[in-house]
Structures are given as structure tokens and as C-alpha cells.
Amino acid sequence: MHLDAKLPAGPLDAKWARHRAALRLVSPANKRKYHVIVVGSGLAGASAAASLAELGYQVSCFCFQDSPRRAHSIAAQGGINAAKNYQNDGDSAERLFTDTIKGGDFRSREANVYRLSEVSVNIIDQCVAQGVPFAREYGGMLANRSFGGAQVSRTFYARGQTGQQLLIGAYQALERQIGLGAVKMYERHEMLDLVVVDGKARGIVVRDLITGEMSSHAGDAVVLGTGGYGNVFYLSTNAKGSNVTAAFRAYKRGAGFANPCFTQIHPTCIPVSGDYQSKLTLMSESLRNDGRVWVPLKQGDTRAPGDIPEAERDYYLERKYPSYGNLAPRDISSRAAKEACDDGRGVGPGGRGVYLDFAAAIARLGEDTIRERYGNLFDMYAQITGENPYKVPMRIYPAVHYTMGGLWVDYNLMSNLPGLHVIGEANFSDHGANRLGASALMQGLADGYFVLPYTIGDYLASNKLAPVDTSHDAFRVAEAEAKAATDRFLAINGTRTVDSFHRELGQLMWEKCGMARDRAGLEEALRRIPELRAEFWSNLKVLGTSDSLNQSLEKAGRVADYMEFAELMCRDALEREESCGGHFRTEYQTADGEALRDDAHFAHVAVWGYEGPDAPPTRHREELEFEFIKLATRSYK
Amino acid sequence: MSDMKLTLKVWRQAGPSAPGAFKSYPASANEHMSFLEMLDVVNEDLQEQGEEPIAFDHDCREGICGSCSLVINGSPHGPKGGVTTCQLHMRSFKNGDEIVIEPWRAKSFPVLRDLVVDRSPLDRIIAAGGFISVPTGAPPDGNAIPVAKEDSDRAMDAAACIGCGACVAACPNASAMLFTSAKVVHLSLMPQGQPERNRRVLAMVNAMDEEGFGGCTNYGECQAACPKEISVENIALMNREFLRATLHDRDGAPRVAGTM
Amino acid sequence: MNRFRALWQSVIGKKIAMAGSGLILVGFLISHMASNVLVFVDPAKLDAYAEWLHGFGGLLWVARGGLLFFLLVHILAAYQLTQIARAARPTGYHAVDYRVSTYAARTMRWGGVLIAVFLVYHILHFTTGTLHPDFHPGEVGRNVIEGMQVTWTAAFYAITMVSIGAHFWHGIWSVFQTLGLNHPAWNSTRVTVATALTLLVAGGFLSIPVAALLGLLP
């Protein structure tokens, strides 16, 4: 596998400007001759599709939802970072860059992260111009708030619905292009394969989810903005439909998959209440400003929280991290909760939960102040659990939230497969081993609005692309394969539903490749996943037909990919013999239980190449070089 | 945790042109389950018995994507108010209840299968004018134009719309006025939305009419069903915008905004 | 004219037409009610008022024509909007649960039909006298008092006035909404205005048949 990151030389703050100036251009008259396929309509996909169409390219955009506005970017709550320094608190692109590199535990590229920090300011301007109703001060200026991992206030927000508002901004830009006929939108279409012709990505195969019809679409470049793979764990904060299929099938066609083991676990989610649980709901991390986290000292203590006296409670974060206390970072808080529950001291149904108690804060500040600060979150909690958090402590537990890993891309956001561009959460590029809060929205929009529209032109202008249409053999073969795979699910006629397999896989991944990982567990998972996969392919039950709306059939395809992808994730976790960011190997920790990085051996991106169904994938490396920032150990003591 | 036994009366329809009918299914649930999780369990049971699962739209399951769309006992998104179906929990029901589950009903929202309908007309209303024509590039600094906090807050109230279509489903006229007005008002309150103000409302109302939605007769059912509690005040403001634009706009007649 | 046609072609335009024509009809009803209650004061004053009106000669016909025009606009818009609404929901719900809509709002259409039927009867009853048992042209006060002596007629009038009240109440409130007269600080006032006008107009009209039924007319 050839991995050339194409990182520009020169001083950090001049890299993007110089690179941009050197990119080849497609003339306005020629742009309409190029057809770009964009898969996914979240922040990255919608912003890219709209921007490319505005430039004059012919664009086709695909999403599996019934409207591009429903992509899962919509669920992001907190905000979007930008180094505007509106608060006069010393922010700058340099500082956002430093925070992001450190937050990512030194496993991301300097040049990419600096570019992200630089263009962050343009994103805010663009969104404001689109009419995004960001929070404002009384004087009419934009408001900011602070977020984890930063000492400045650089987060822009629209109530607790920032993702929704930014996505609607991008969606409106996209709909405008659809109305003008510049983008052809395909809703309820799922990408099932990438078509490669002469070593270049030239199209996709999709299934119309309403009619079941397979069709091929040819283009000059393919852009994937298909999101993350958190649903490999079955339970996550992702939408039910979020899947790895598009990215994984591109991987099977030759695109490298980078750092699949880098997953982010969010510490404050509402715990699982029963085995029917279908998804997890995030509660803003800001709650930890006033809530105290505790579990009973005694194992298996089933008393109501109010009946447990102070002396029999363990405020474990305050005990273990006296200086940061309840505000310890995401990964550390998450692991500490897991340890308490593993120790048999978890609370609530199933014993997988810890208390987040506001009694002390209410006693100190009064219920009204707490209501003012967190009213909407308390309401949401009460709605889901039926409990009153003003009276009874909340129960929380960590949940899978975001995946930093993804398809490998170079500085131009193009994978090792020429013509295949990957943007947003689907790529691996900017967050290293851990993403900072409010940075996912920033990256998705940076890629779609301000990076890809430049770099894709360079690819199109630099390559002589032979005309290809869907009558080409590669399309016919890919389409037939996709059809055969779909029919195969229906022909198994076993006894277990797709969800039951997905749930079992998720449980296994959560236990063995979740918040804390070790060699023995990962090896066990690598033994058990192929067994489960074999059972999946012999005992799956999917009813109905392939020529109609069949939601079980859709899920079967996605779970089939997770069955293979899970193995890749475990392999990557096993090979990365260090702890960094979201990847915590229990064998590699300091005496106080902190992540122990191994920069000598693992300061690289691990990129996996597919070698066929019967051979293990190969692991390639892109070495990470730190020219402008010094490698250091994160400490929160 | 108390278990409850329920009877579901569910609309089943094999395809867009197939005839549909209600079918009864027993269901059991506990109070902590969400309504959709209750349906998940029913679907697992159905598949084990060899019957195809009930199709329904859903995705984020946290009340923001706007996918879920069930009319439960005559109310879009169920009896609770201010929530989507996915946020409705079974504690809103009691043991022995019969629950009637129907799809959104409107000519503009044809049923695709069971409880899944086609809501693409709402996208087309946005495509007609629900945007600010500002291509990606170098707009002025975010703080170059101050926006009164009150305006931005009101715009946000309207922009909170999740496009689920419950307003259409709830309206006895199957009107999409609440949806359309939420977008018109969001953009017309922002200073950035002023240049296109007239053509936006003309084009969007025209698109709304062409999609075959009914008119507003001020029942107020849309606001009551709206999971984001968007106010009918927006409808009044859109009416005013529309009247103003019709009388003011130099082109006069509504067209698609982007192409004028 | 182009933009008025465009206005009429949209559902909002039809609503605006309904609101405008409705307002004119409301104005007529207020004056009609105010003159009718003269019957309580002195039937002869009612006769004098009628004579005064007739004194306008051709202008009276212009006013009648105008009222008829706005009535037809009102009915036509209502009819078209009803057709559009019916077409917009060809399949109804099995379970129906109205949450907030008022009985008045839900009976606007049938209420309108009832009013139209009433109007025909009313004109045949008191204007042309065709359906009046003992009609004396020009003696309006007497005709009213005599006409109302028939119990079923008075009952029909009374019921129709209640229905007009409901129609009126929702209609006036809707006028504000349709013409975009909306502000959170004033929205409760809109309902108050609608209620006050309804009580005044419908109540005034209703007083005549009710008084007749109770034997209180002179």
C-alpha cells in the first residue's frame, strides 16, 4: 500500500496557503463536465455537495435517510469550536492547534490539525451568512462558551442543538442546489459498493431502499462522508442507521482503514435499563460541574441512594483525582466508572451505572439555580427514566460516542485509492486518538466547505480520466455481487434475527474492545467473532423480499459488515501495544492508572489493507512527525 | 418495574399501491421502554413467528432527526405532547390499553409501507426557497452584522423544527403551514435573510400549494402535536410576509426563488 | 391584477380573501344587529330606519350588490379551501383525538352552510315576505314581531344565531391570524375582542327570537 500523506513543507502557518496556491484548477467552463458522487448528507457530505455544485461540478448526492436533513450530525448538542478570539482571551489558530494535538494524545498530523484550526474561523462566518441562529449577546455579538480540554472560550452554539442548526444550514445550501438542478439527490439509497476502474474510484452501486432496485452511478470522483462506526457496539449514542458499510466496502476495494481501534467513550450517558435497550442517550458533560459522582462502598448494595449514609459512599473521582475531582477528562472518568461497576458496586438495573448526585449543589445553590443551569437536561433525564433528578441522584454510565479512526486520507482528503475522497467522521484525519468536545462539527464542515472543494479540483485537473459509464464491466460485476449478497441474506432462512446477532456482537465488543482492552480479551474476541460470523451466515433469519422496503434486510447488510469490521478493530487494538487517548490497554498504564503512550514504537498511524476473504489484513504505517510541538505526557493529577 | 399487556392495532400495508388494513398484535412492555423499543420487541416476536416486521421510520431515537412518525391513538407522536415518538415512554400507557398505530395521513405523504410515508414534499418546499443564497466562500466576519438577541432567539425557536411532518399529520386540513412558516420566519428574522425575503416566501408558499397540502383554518392542532412546540404565531407571521411580498415584490408572482 | 390573481391562487390568498370579505360582513352584521334591536325600543323606529335605508334608492342596490359579492367571495373561498383540504387528506384516521381545536373551529364549514341556508330563508321571510305568514311591505317592526310569533321559526332563528356566534367567534380570531396581526403581548386581546364582538352581535340577534319565544316582544 502506497501511503503518501502529501504534507506540504514549510512553516506551519504557511503550509495550507502555499499548498492551496499550488493546487491545479479546473476552469469554470470545464467544471460542468465533471461528475462528483457524494455519499452521505451530514455536515461533511451536505457541505461538500453544496459547495461543489456551487463551483459548477455536476453532483449526485446519496443518503439512506428519507431526507438529507436527518443525517446524524443533527444530534450533536454542545457546539462548534473556532479560533475567533472574540472573547479576547488569547485564542488563536496556534492555540486551537496545540489543544487539538494534545487532546488527540499526539496521534494526529500537525499539518492537518493546523489547517483545521485555521479554517475554523471561516466556518463560523459561512454559517452566520447562511442564517444559522447562533447564541448572541444582548449587543448582537456572537456568544461563546468553554468546553473540555481548552482554557479559552471558543465554542459557538445554538442552544443545545448546534449540530441541528449547522446541518440545517448545510442542508439548505444543498437544497438550493437541488432546486437549481445542480445536485441530483438520492434519498433512501444505500451505497453497497465502490466501483474501481483502472485503479481509480469511478462510481458506486446503490440499493433503492423503497423498491429494492440496485443501480450503478458513474462519476469522476467519489466522496464518502458516511460517518463513524460506533454502532459496531450495538449500543451507542449513534443513530440506529449509522453504519460502516460504505467505508468498509471501500476498504474491501483497496482503501486503507486507519486506526480503527480509536473510539471515544463519553462518560455521561443514561444507563441501559433493560435488554430491550435500543440506543443510548448522551447527557451533556457540563453536568459534572455541579454533580458529584459516587457509588456505594459496599458491593451489591441495593439500598435506595438516600438511605446510604455519607460514610458508606465512595466519591471515587474526588478520591482518585483530588485536583480535578468530578471534572476529570472523559476517558479517565469513563474508565473509573467501569472499574467501580466491575467491582460489583454499580447501581441501578443490571448494576451498570454510577450516581451523579446534585444534592450537595442543590443544598448550596438552591434548586432554582440548578434548574436554571441544567433544567432542560434534568427534564430530558426525567422523561427517559421517570425519575426526578432533583430528588434522586441521576444514574449515568459511559457510552460509545464517536470514532476517531476511519479511512486513511492524505492532506488532500483523498484515500490511497485515487479518486476516493473521504471527509468528516468517516476519515481518520484530525483527531488522533481522542477528539475534543465541539471539534467534530468543526472538522465535518472544514472538510466539506473549505478543504475538499479545493483539493478535488487538483485531482480532476491532474488526471486524465477516461470516460467511463455504468455499462463498464466493473459496474456490472459490482452490481451483480451486491445483488447476490443481498439475496444471500434472504436465502439463509435460519432462526435468529439480525438484531439478536448485532446485540451479541456489540456486547462482545463492549466487553473486550470497549473502554479498557487487554491482550487476552482481544485474542478471545478474535476467536469469538469468526464463530459468531459463521453462525450469522448460517442461522440468520431475514423475512420478506429484496424488491421492496425491507428494514431487516438493510440491517443485515450493515451487521454483516460489522461482523468483519469488528475483527479489524480488535486486531488494531491488539497490535497497538500502548495506551493513548480512547485506546486504553490495561497492560500499558502508569502506576496511577494513567495511559502510558509508547512514542518510540507507536507514534504512527496504523493503516490496514484488505487482502481478500481468506487472508489476514496487512498493517501499514504512516509515521507521525512532530516538528512544531513537543511530545509530552498528558496529566490531570 | 411493572409489566403491562397491551393490544396494538397497527396499519399494515405491503407497498405504495397495495391495499392496507389494521392488524391486531399482543404486546408486552414495561414502563422504562420507549414506544419504539416496545415495537422492536413486537417485531422480534413477529419475525420468530415468520411474519414480516412492522416497518416504521426511526433513526436518532433522541428526538432530533425527525424520522419517527407514528399516529398513536389519533395523536401524531402520541398523547404526551412536546415529544417525538422515540421519546415517548411506555409509562404514558397502562396495562390493558389498546393502542391504535397509524401512519401520517396526507395525499402529499403517500404510504410506502406499513407506517413509513414519503415526506419528500417538505424537502421540495425548502428547495424552492428555504435558504439564504450565499455560496461557500468568504462572507463577512460573523460579528460584522449584529443580530439582536431577541431576533436570534425567536429565529432559533422557529429553526428548532425537525421536519417530522407531525403538523401536517395533525392538521384536519393536512396543511403544511406550520412547517413552511417555521422556515420562512427563521430566515426572515435574521438580517442575513432580508435580501431574499420576498421571493423566499412567495416561492415557498407556491411550492407548498403545488405539493397539495391543505390551507390553515386555525385549528391549532399542529402546534399541539409539534414535538418542538413551534408556535402558530409563525403562521400569522408568514401570512403577513406573504401578503407583503405579493403587494411589494416587483416580480409579483411566486416562482422558485433560486431561478428568478 | 396579476398579483391579485397570484394571491387568489394560493391558499393563503384565499384565506386573506376570506378574512377581508368576512370583516366586511362582520361590519354589516354589526349595523344590522344594531338596527334590529330597535324593535325593543319601538317597532316604528325600525320602520323608520328601513325607510331611511330605502331612501338611498340605487345606492342601496349597490350596497346589496357589494355585500352579495363579498358573501360570494367568502363562500367561494371557503368552498375551494374545503375542496383543497379534503383532497389533501383522502384517507382519514381510524382514531381521532382532537387536542386543542375548538368546536367552533371544527364546525366552521357546516356552520357556514347552515348560515347560507338561513340567509335564503331570512330573505324570503323578511325581505320579500314570500315565506312570511302575514307580510306587510314597509312595516318592518310588525313583520318581525309577527314573524317571530311562529314558535318553530323563532327556534330556528335562535339556533342559527348560536351557530352564527360560533362562526363569528372563530372567524374574528382567525382574521387576526390570517392577516398576520400577531404579537405575544396582544394575542390574548385578540381572543377577547373576538369574544366581545361575538357576544355583542350574536347576543343582540339572539335576543329577538328568544324574547319572542318568551313572549317579551311588544
PDB file of C-alpha atoms in Angstrom, chain C residues 12-212:
ATOM      1  CA  ILE C  12     -53.006  31.940   1.931  1.00  0.00           C
ATOM      2  CA  GLY C  13     -54.512  34.360  -0.590  1.00  0.00           C
ATOM      3  CA  LYS C  14     -57.866  32.616  -0.364  1.00  0.00           C
ATOM      4  CA  LYS C  15     -57.656  32.883   3.401  1.00  0.00           C
ATOM      5  CA  ILE C  16     -56.871  36.554   3.103  1.00  0.00           C
ATOM      6  CA  ALA C  17     -59.877  36.947   0.807  1.00  0.00           C
ATOM      7  CA  MET C  18     -61.989  35.138   3.384  1.00  0.00           C
ATOM      8  CA  ALA C  19     -60.663  37.341   6.132  1.00  0.00           C
ATOM      9  CA  GLY C  20     -61.267  40.551   4.173  1.00  0.00           C
ATOM     10  CA  SER C  21     -64.760  39.602   2.996  1.00  0.00           C
ATOM     11  CA  GLY C  22     -65.521  38.257   6.458  1.00  0.00           C
ATOM     12  CA  LEU C  23     -64.578  41.568   8.011  1.00  0.00           C
ATOM     13  CA  ILE C  24     -66.940  43.436   5.681  1.00  0.00           C
ATOM     14  CA  LEU C  25     -69.740  41.013   6.512  1.00  0.00           C
ATOM     15  CA  VAL C  26     -68.961  41.484  10.196  1.00  0.00           C
ATOM     16  CA  GLY C  27     -69.358  45.231   9.684  1.00  0.00           C
ATOM     17  CA  PHE C  28     -72.705  44.661   8.017  1.00  0.00           C
ATOM     18  CA  LEU C  29     -73.850  42.350  10.792  1.00  0.00           C
ATOM     19  CA  ILE C  30     -72.963  44.886  13.453  1.00  0.00           C
ATOM     20  CA  SER C  31     -75.076  47.577  11.798  1.00  0.00           C
ATOM     21  CA  HIS C  32     -77.837  45.068  11.013  1.00  0.00           C
ATOM     22  CA  MET C  33     -77.933  43.933  14.637  1.00  0.00           C
ATOM     23  CA  ALA C  34     -77.841  47.484  15.954  1.00  0.00           C
ATOM     24  CA  SER C  35     -80.847  48.417  13.841  1.00  0.00           C
ATOM     25  CA  ASN C  36     -82.749  45.223  14.660  1.00  0.00           C
ATOM     26  CA  VAL C  37     -82.683  45.756  18.395  1.00  0.00           C
ATOM     27  CA  LEU C  38     -84.618  48.957  17.749  1.00  0.00           C
ATOM     28  CA  VAL C  39     -87.577  46.616  17.787  1.00  0.00           C
ATOM     29  CA  PHE C  40     -87.260  46.522  21.558  1.00  0.00           C
ATOM     30  CA  VAL C  41     -87.291  50.294  21.762  1.00  0.00           C
ATOM     31  CA  ASP C  42     -90.091  50.934  19.347  1.00  0.00           C
ATOM     32  CA  PRO C  43     -91.049  48.900  16.259  1.00  0.00           C
ATOM     33  CA  ALA C  44     -91.848  52.142  14.494  1.00  0.00           C
ATOM     34  CA  LYS C  45     -88.185  53.240  14.769  1.00  0.00           C
ATOM     35  CA  LEU C  46     -87.223  50.113  12.939  1.00  0.00           C
ATOM     36  CA  ASP C  47     -89.696  51.007  10.233  1.00  0.00           C
ATOM     37  CA  ALA C  48     -88.207  54.486  10.045  1.00  0.00           C
ATOM     38  CA  TYR C  49     -84.705  53.084   9.788  1.00  0.00           C
ATOM     39  CA  ALA C  50     -85.829  50.834   6.933  1.00  0.00           C
ATOM     40  CA  GLU C  51     -87.420  53.739   5.192  1.00  0.00           C
ATOM     41  CA  TRP C  52     -84.271  55.786   5.607  1.00  0.00           C
ATOM     42  CA  LEU C  53     -82.281  52.993   4.004  1.00  0.00           C
ATOM     43  CA  HIS C  54     -84.725  52.712   1.140  1.00  0.00           C
ATOM     44  CA  GLY C  55     -84.307  56.415   0.615  1.00  0.00           C
ATOM     45  CA  PHE C  56     -80.886  55.689  -0.819  1.00  0.00           C
ATOM     46  CA  GLY C  57     -82.581  54.091  -3.787  1.00  0.00           C
ATOM     47  CA  GLY C  58     -79.995  52.838  -6.277  1.00  0.00           C
ATOM     48  CA  LEU C  59     -77.221  53.152  -3.762  1.00  0.00           C
ATOM     49  CA  LEU C  60     -78.945  50.568  -1.594  1.00  0.00           C
ATOM     50  CA  TRP C  61     -78.717  48.163  -4.503  1.00  0.00           C
ATOM     51  CA  VAL C  62     -75.044  48.943  -4.875  1.00  0.00           C
ATOM     52  CA  ALA C  63     -74.580  48.137  -1.195  1.00  0.00           C
ATOM     53  CA  ARG C  64     -76.620  44.962  -1.544  1.00  0.00           C
ATOM     54  CA  GLY C  65     -74.612  44.017  -4.595  1.00  0.00           C
ATOM     55  CA  GLY C  66     -71.397  44.671  -2.709  1.00  0.00           C
ATOM     56  CA  LEU C  67     -72.499  42.572   0.218  1.00  0.00           C
ATOM     57  CA  LEU C  68     -73.552  39.788  -2.107  1.00  0.00           C
ATOM     58  CA  PHE C  69     -70.204  39.976  -3.876  1.00  0.00           C
ATOM     59  CA  PHE C  70     -68.248  39.683  -0.655  1.00  0.00           C
ATOM     60  CA  LEU C  71     -70.521  36.939   0.530  1.00  0.00           C
ATOM     61  CA  LEU C  72     -69.895  35.038  -2.682  1.00  0.00           C
ATOM     62  CA  VAL C  73     -66.157  35.611  -2.378  1.00  0.00           C
ATOM     63  CA  HIS C  74     -66.358  34.316   1.182  1.00  0.00           C
ATOM     64  CA  ILE C  75     -68.339  31.263   0.141  1.00  0.00           C
ATOM     65  CA  LEU C  76     -66.248  30.582  -2.931  1.00  0.00           C
ATOM     66  CA  ALA C  77     -63.002  30.776  -0.977  1.00  0.00           C
ATOM     67  CA  ALA C  78     -64.455  28.572   1.735  1.00  0.00           C
ATOM     68  CA  TYR C  79     -65.687  26.072  -0.810  1.00  0.00           C
ATOM     69  CA  GLN C  80     -62.335  25.936  -2.607  1.00  0.00           C
ATOM     70  CA  LEU C  81     -60.359  25.686   0.598  1.00  0.00           C
ATOM     71  CA  THR C  82     -62.620  22.875   1.748  1.00  0.00           C
ATOM     72  CA  GLN C  83     -62.082  21.052  -1.522  1.00  0.00           C
ATOM     73  CA  ILE C  84     -58.312  21.533  -1.230  1.00  0.00           C
ATOM     74  CA  ALA C  85     -58.346  20.306   2.362  1.00  0.00           C
ATOM     75  CA  ARG C  86     -60.431  17.252   1.502  1.00  0.00           C
ATOM     76  CA  ALA C  87     -58.138  16.425  -1.382  1.00  0.00           C
ATOM     77  CA  ALA C  88     -55.141  16.849   0.889  1.00  0.00           C
ATOM     78  CA  ARG C  89     -56.333  14.029   3.152  1.00  0.00           C
ATOM     79  CA  PRO C  90     -58.081  11.404   1.069  1.00  0.00           C
ATOM     80  CA  THR C  91     -57.698   8.764   3.785  1.00  0.00           C
ATOM     81  CA  GLY C  92     -58.677   9.742   7.281  1.00  0.00           C
ATOM     82  CA  TYR C  93     -57.626   8.381  10.634  1.00  0.00           C
ATOM     83  CA  HIS C  94     -59.183   5.426  12.355  1.00  0.00           C
ATOM     84  CA  ALA C  95     -58.655   7.012  15.755  1.00  0.00           C
ATOM     85  CA  VAL C  96     -59.293  10.720  16.082  1.00  0.00           C
ATOM     86  CA  ASP C  97     -58.148  12.706  19.063  1.00  0.00           C
ATOM     87  CA  TYR C  98     -58.527  16.460  18.845  1.00  0.00           C
ATOM     88  CA  ARG C  99     -56.307  18.088  21.397  1.00  0.00           C
ATOM     89  CA  VAL C 100     -56.852  21.795  21.237  1.00  0.00           C
ATOM     90  CA  SER C 101     -59.092  22.680  18.307  1.00  0.00           C
ATOM     91  CA  THR C 102     -62.387  24.220  19.372  1.00  0.00           C
ATOM     92  CA  TYR C 103     -65.841  23.043  18.461  1.00  0.00           C
ATOM     93  CA  ALA C 104     -66.274  26.415  16.774  1.00  0.00           C
ATOM     94  CA  ALA C 105     -63.240  25.820  14.549  1.00  0.00           C
ATOM     95  CA  ARG C 106     -64.336  22.347  13.601  1.00  0.00           C
ATOM     96  CA  THR C 107     -67.867  23.425  12.693  1.00  0.00           C
ATOM     97  CA  MET C 108     -66.932  26.420  10.541  1.00  0.00           C
ATOM     98  CA  ARG C 109     -67.854  24.677   7.318  1.00  0.00           C
ATOM     99  CA  TRP C 110     -71.191  23.191   8.348  1.00  0.00           C
ATOM    100  CA  GLY C 111     -71.898  26.340  10.291  1.00  0.00           C
ATOM    101  CA  GLY C 112     -71.284  28.275   7.079  1.00  0.00           C
ATOM    102  CA  VAL C 113     -73.672  26.045   5.135  1.00  0.00           C
ATOM    103  CA  LEU C 114     -76.306  26.491   7.832  1.00  0.00           C
ATOM    104  CA  ILE C 115     -75.867  30.232   7.688  1.00  0.00           C
ATOM    105  CA  ALA C 116     -76.227  30.199   3.897  1.00  0.00           C
ATOM    106  CA  VAL C 117     -79.466  28.215   4.123  1.00  0.00           C
ATOM    107  CA  PHE C 118     -80.653  30.537   6.850  1.00  0.00           C
ATOM    108  CA  LEU C 119     -79.833  33.542   4.746  1.00  0.00           C
ATOM    109  CA  VAL C 120     -82.060  32.351   1.901  1.00  0.00           C
ATOM    110  CA  TYR C 121     -84.855  31.695   4.335  1.00  0.00           C
ATOM    111  CA  HIS C 122     -84.270  35.001   6.084  1.00  0.00           C
ATOM    112  CA  ILE C 123     -84.549  36.980   2.862  1.00  0.00           C
ATOM    113  CA  LEU C 124     -87.650  35.096   1.784  1.00  0.00           C
ATOM    114  CA  HIS C 125     -89.008  35.625   5.263  1.00  0.00           C
ATOM    115  CA  PHE C 126     -88.392  39.295   5.959  1.00  0.00           C
ATOM    116  CA  THR C 127     -87.234  40.940   2.712  1.00  0.00           C
ATOM    117  CA  THR C 128     -89.555  39.510   0.100  1.00  0.00           C
ATOM    118  CA  GLY C 129     -92.066  38.152   2.573  1.00  0.00           C
ATOM    119  CA  THR C 130     -92.609  35.045   0.461  1.00  0.00           C
ATOM    120  CA  LEU C 131     -92.402  32.752   3.464  1.00  0.00           C
ATOM    121  CA  HIS C 132     -93.962  35.177   5.918  1.00  0.00           C
ATOM    122  CA  PRO C 133     -97.421  34.226   7.189  1.00  0.00           C
ATOM    123  CA  ASP C 134     -98.622  37.847   7.298  1.00  0.00           C
ATOM    124  CA  PHE C 135     -96.237  40.136   5.424  1.00  0.00           C
ATOM    125  CA  HIS C 136     -96.798  43.909   5.225  1.00  0.00           C
ATOM    126  CA  PRO C 137     -94.261  45.683   2.998  1.00  0.00           C
ATOM    127  CA  GLY C 138     -92.596  48.573   4.806  1.00  0.00           C
ATOM    128  CA  GLU C 139     -93.808  47.574   8.246  1.00  0.00           C
ATOM    129  CA  VAL C 140     -90.572  46.007   9.317  1.00  0.00           C
ATOM    130  CA  GLY C 141     -91.214  46.118  13.067  1.00  0.00           C
ATOM    131  CA  ARG C 142     -94.553  44.490  12.731  1.00  0.00           C
ATOM    132  CA  ASN C 143     -93.243  41.844  10.338  1.00  0.00           C
ATOM    133  CA  VAL C 144     -90.501  40.954  12.791  1.00  0.00           C
ATOM    134  CA  ILE C 145     -92.843  40.692  15.726  1.00  0.00           C
ATOM    135  CA  GLU C 146     -95.467  38.755  13.773  1.00  0.00           C
ATOM    136  CA  GLY C 147     -92.855  36.529  12.119  1.00  0.00           C
ATOM    137  CA  MET C 148     -91.366  35.614  15.432  1.00  0.00           C
ATOM    138  CA  GLN C 149     -94.697  34.527  16.844  1.00  0.00           C
ATOM    139  CA  VAL C 150     -94.352  31.232  14.991  1.00  0.00           C
ATOM    140  CA  THR C 151     -92.535  29.043  17.519  1.00  0.00           C
ATOM    141  CA  TRP C 152     -90.552  26.905  15.119  1.00  0.00           C
ATOM    142  CA  THR C 153     -89.417  29.980  13.209  1.00  0.00           C
ATOM    143  CA  ALA C 154     -88.203  31.664  16.381  1.00  0.00           C
ATOM    144  CA  ALA C 155     -86.484  28.419  17.425  1.00  0.00           C
ATOM    145  CA  PHE C 156     -84.802  28.159  14.021  1.00  0.00           C
ATOM    146  CA  TYR C 157     -83.637  31.751  14.308  1.00  0.00           C
ATOM    147  CA  ALA C 158     -82.330  31.145  17.808  1.00  0.00           C
ATOM    148  CA  ILE C 159     -80.373  28.037  16.835  1.00  0.00           C
ATOM    149  CA  THR C 160     -78.944  29.746  13.779  1.00  0.00           C
ATOM    150  CA  MET C 161     -77.845  32.737  15.849  1.00  0.00           C
ATOM    151  CA  VAL C 162     -75.878  30.424  18.177  1.00  0.00           C
ATOM    152  CA  SER C 163     -74.290  28.871  15.143  1.00  0.00           C
ATOM    153  CA  ILE C 164     -73.507  32.294  13.687  1.00  0.00           C
ATOM    154  CA  GLY C 165     -71.958  33.169  17.042  1.00  0.00           C
ATOM    155  CA  ALA C 166     -69.587  30.208  16.874  1.00  0.00           C
ATOM    156  CA  HIS C 167     -68.759  31.004  13.239  1.00  0.00           C
ATOM    157  CA  PHE C 168     -68.256  34.624  14.123  1.00  0.00           C
ATOM    158  CA  TRP C 169     -66.028  33.932  17.119  1.00  0.00           C
ATOM    159  CA  HIS C 170     -63.608  31.647  15.291  1.00  0.00           C
ATOM    160  CA  GLY C 171     -63.814  33.849  12.222  1.00  0.00           C
ATOM    161  CA  ILE C 172     -62.838  37.047  14.010  1.00  0.00           C
ATOM    162  CA  TRP C 173     -59.988  35.369  15.831  1.00  0.00           C
ATOM    163  CA  SER C 174     -58.859  33.891  12.511  1.00  0.00           C
ATOM    164  CA  VAL C 175     -58.897  37.282  10.811  1.00  0.00           C
ATOM    165  CA  PHE C 176     -56.131  38.431  13.114  1.00  0.00           C
ATOM    166  CA  GLN C 177     -54.127  35.283  12.469  1.00  0.00           C
ATOM    167  CA  THR C 178     -54.684  35.319   8.709  1.00  0.00           C
ATOM    168  CA  LEU C 179     -53.788  38.966   8.298  1.00  0.00           C
ATOM    169  CA  GLY C 180     -50.692  38.397  10.397  1.00  0.00           C
ATOM    170  CA  LEU C 181     -51.805  40.576  13.280  1.00  0.00           C
ATOM    171  CA  ASN C 182     -49.885  38.675  15.862  1.00  0.00           C
ATOM    172  CA  HIS C 183     -47.822  39.604  18.836  1.00  0.00           C
ATOM    173  CA  PRO C 184     -47.409  37.614  22.033  1.00  0.00           C
ATOM    174  CA  ALA C 185     -48.287  40.661  24.105  1.00  0.00           C
ATOM    175  CA  TRP C 186     -51.555  41.184  22.215  1.00  0.00           C
ATOM    176  CA  ASN C 187     -52.610  37.635  21.409  1.00  0.00           C
ATOM    177  CA  SER C 188     -54.894  37.259  24.394  1.00  0.00           C
ATOM    178  CA  THR C 189     -56.518  40.543  23.369  1.00  0.00           C
ATOM    179  CA  ARG C 190     -57.395  39.006  20.020  1.00  0.00           C
ATOM    180  CA  VAL C 191     -59.489  36.386  21.737  1.00  0.00           C
ATOM    181  CA  THR C 192     -61.056  38.998  23.996  1.00  0.00           C
ATOM    182  CA  VAL C 193     -62.021  41.137  21.007  1.00  0.00           C
ATOM    183  CA  ALA C 194     -63.481  38.101  19.217  1.00  0.00           C
ATOM    184  CA  THR C 195     -65.451  37.099  22.291  1.00  0.00           C
ATOM    185  CA  ALA C 196     -66.740  40.605  22.947  1.00  0.00           C
ATOM    186  CA  LEU C 197     -67.835  41.119  19.337  1.00  0.00           C
ATOM    187  CA  THR C 198     -69.455  37.701  19.278  1.00  0.00           C
ATOM    188  CA  LEU C 199     -71.391  38.348  22.475  1.00  0.00           C
ATOM    189  CA  LEU C 200     -72.470  41.725  21.182  1.00  0.00           C
ATOM    190  CA  VAL C 201     -73.559  40.712  17.690  1.00  0.00           C
ATOM    191  CA  ALA C 202     -74.798  37.168  18.209  1.00  0.00           C
ATOM    192  CA  GLY C 203     -76.275  38.139  21.555  1.00  0.00           C
ATOM    193  CA  GLY C 204     -78.073  41.097  20.018  1.00  0.00           C
ATOM    194  CA  PHE C 205     -79.561  38.991  17.244  1.00  0.00           C
ATOM    195  CA  LEU C 206     -80.377  36.167  19.602  1.00  0.00           C
ATOM    196  CA  SER C 207     -82.269  38.459  21.911  1.00  0.00           C
ATOM    197  CA  ILE C 208     -85.064  38.902  19.363  1.00  0.00           C
ATOM    198  CA  PRO C 209     -86.158  35.268  18.817  1.00  0.00           C
ATOM    199  CA  VAL C 210     -85.507  34.476  22.483  1.00  0.00           C
ATOM    200  CA  ALA C 211     -87.656  37.403  23.523  1.00  0.00           C
ATOM    201  CA  ALA C 212     -90.309  36.206  21.074  1.00  0.00           C
TER     202      ALA C 212
END
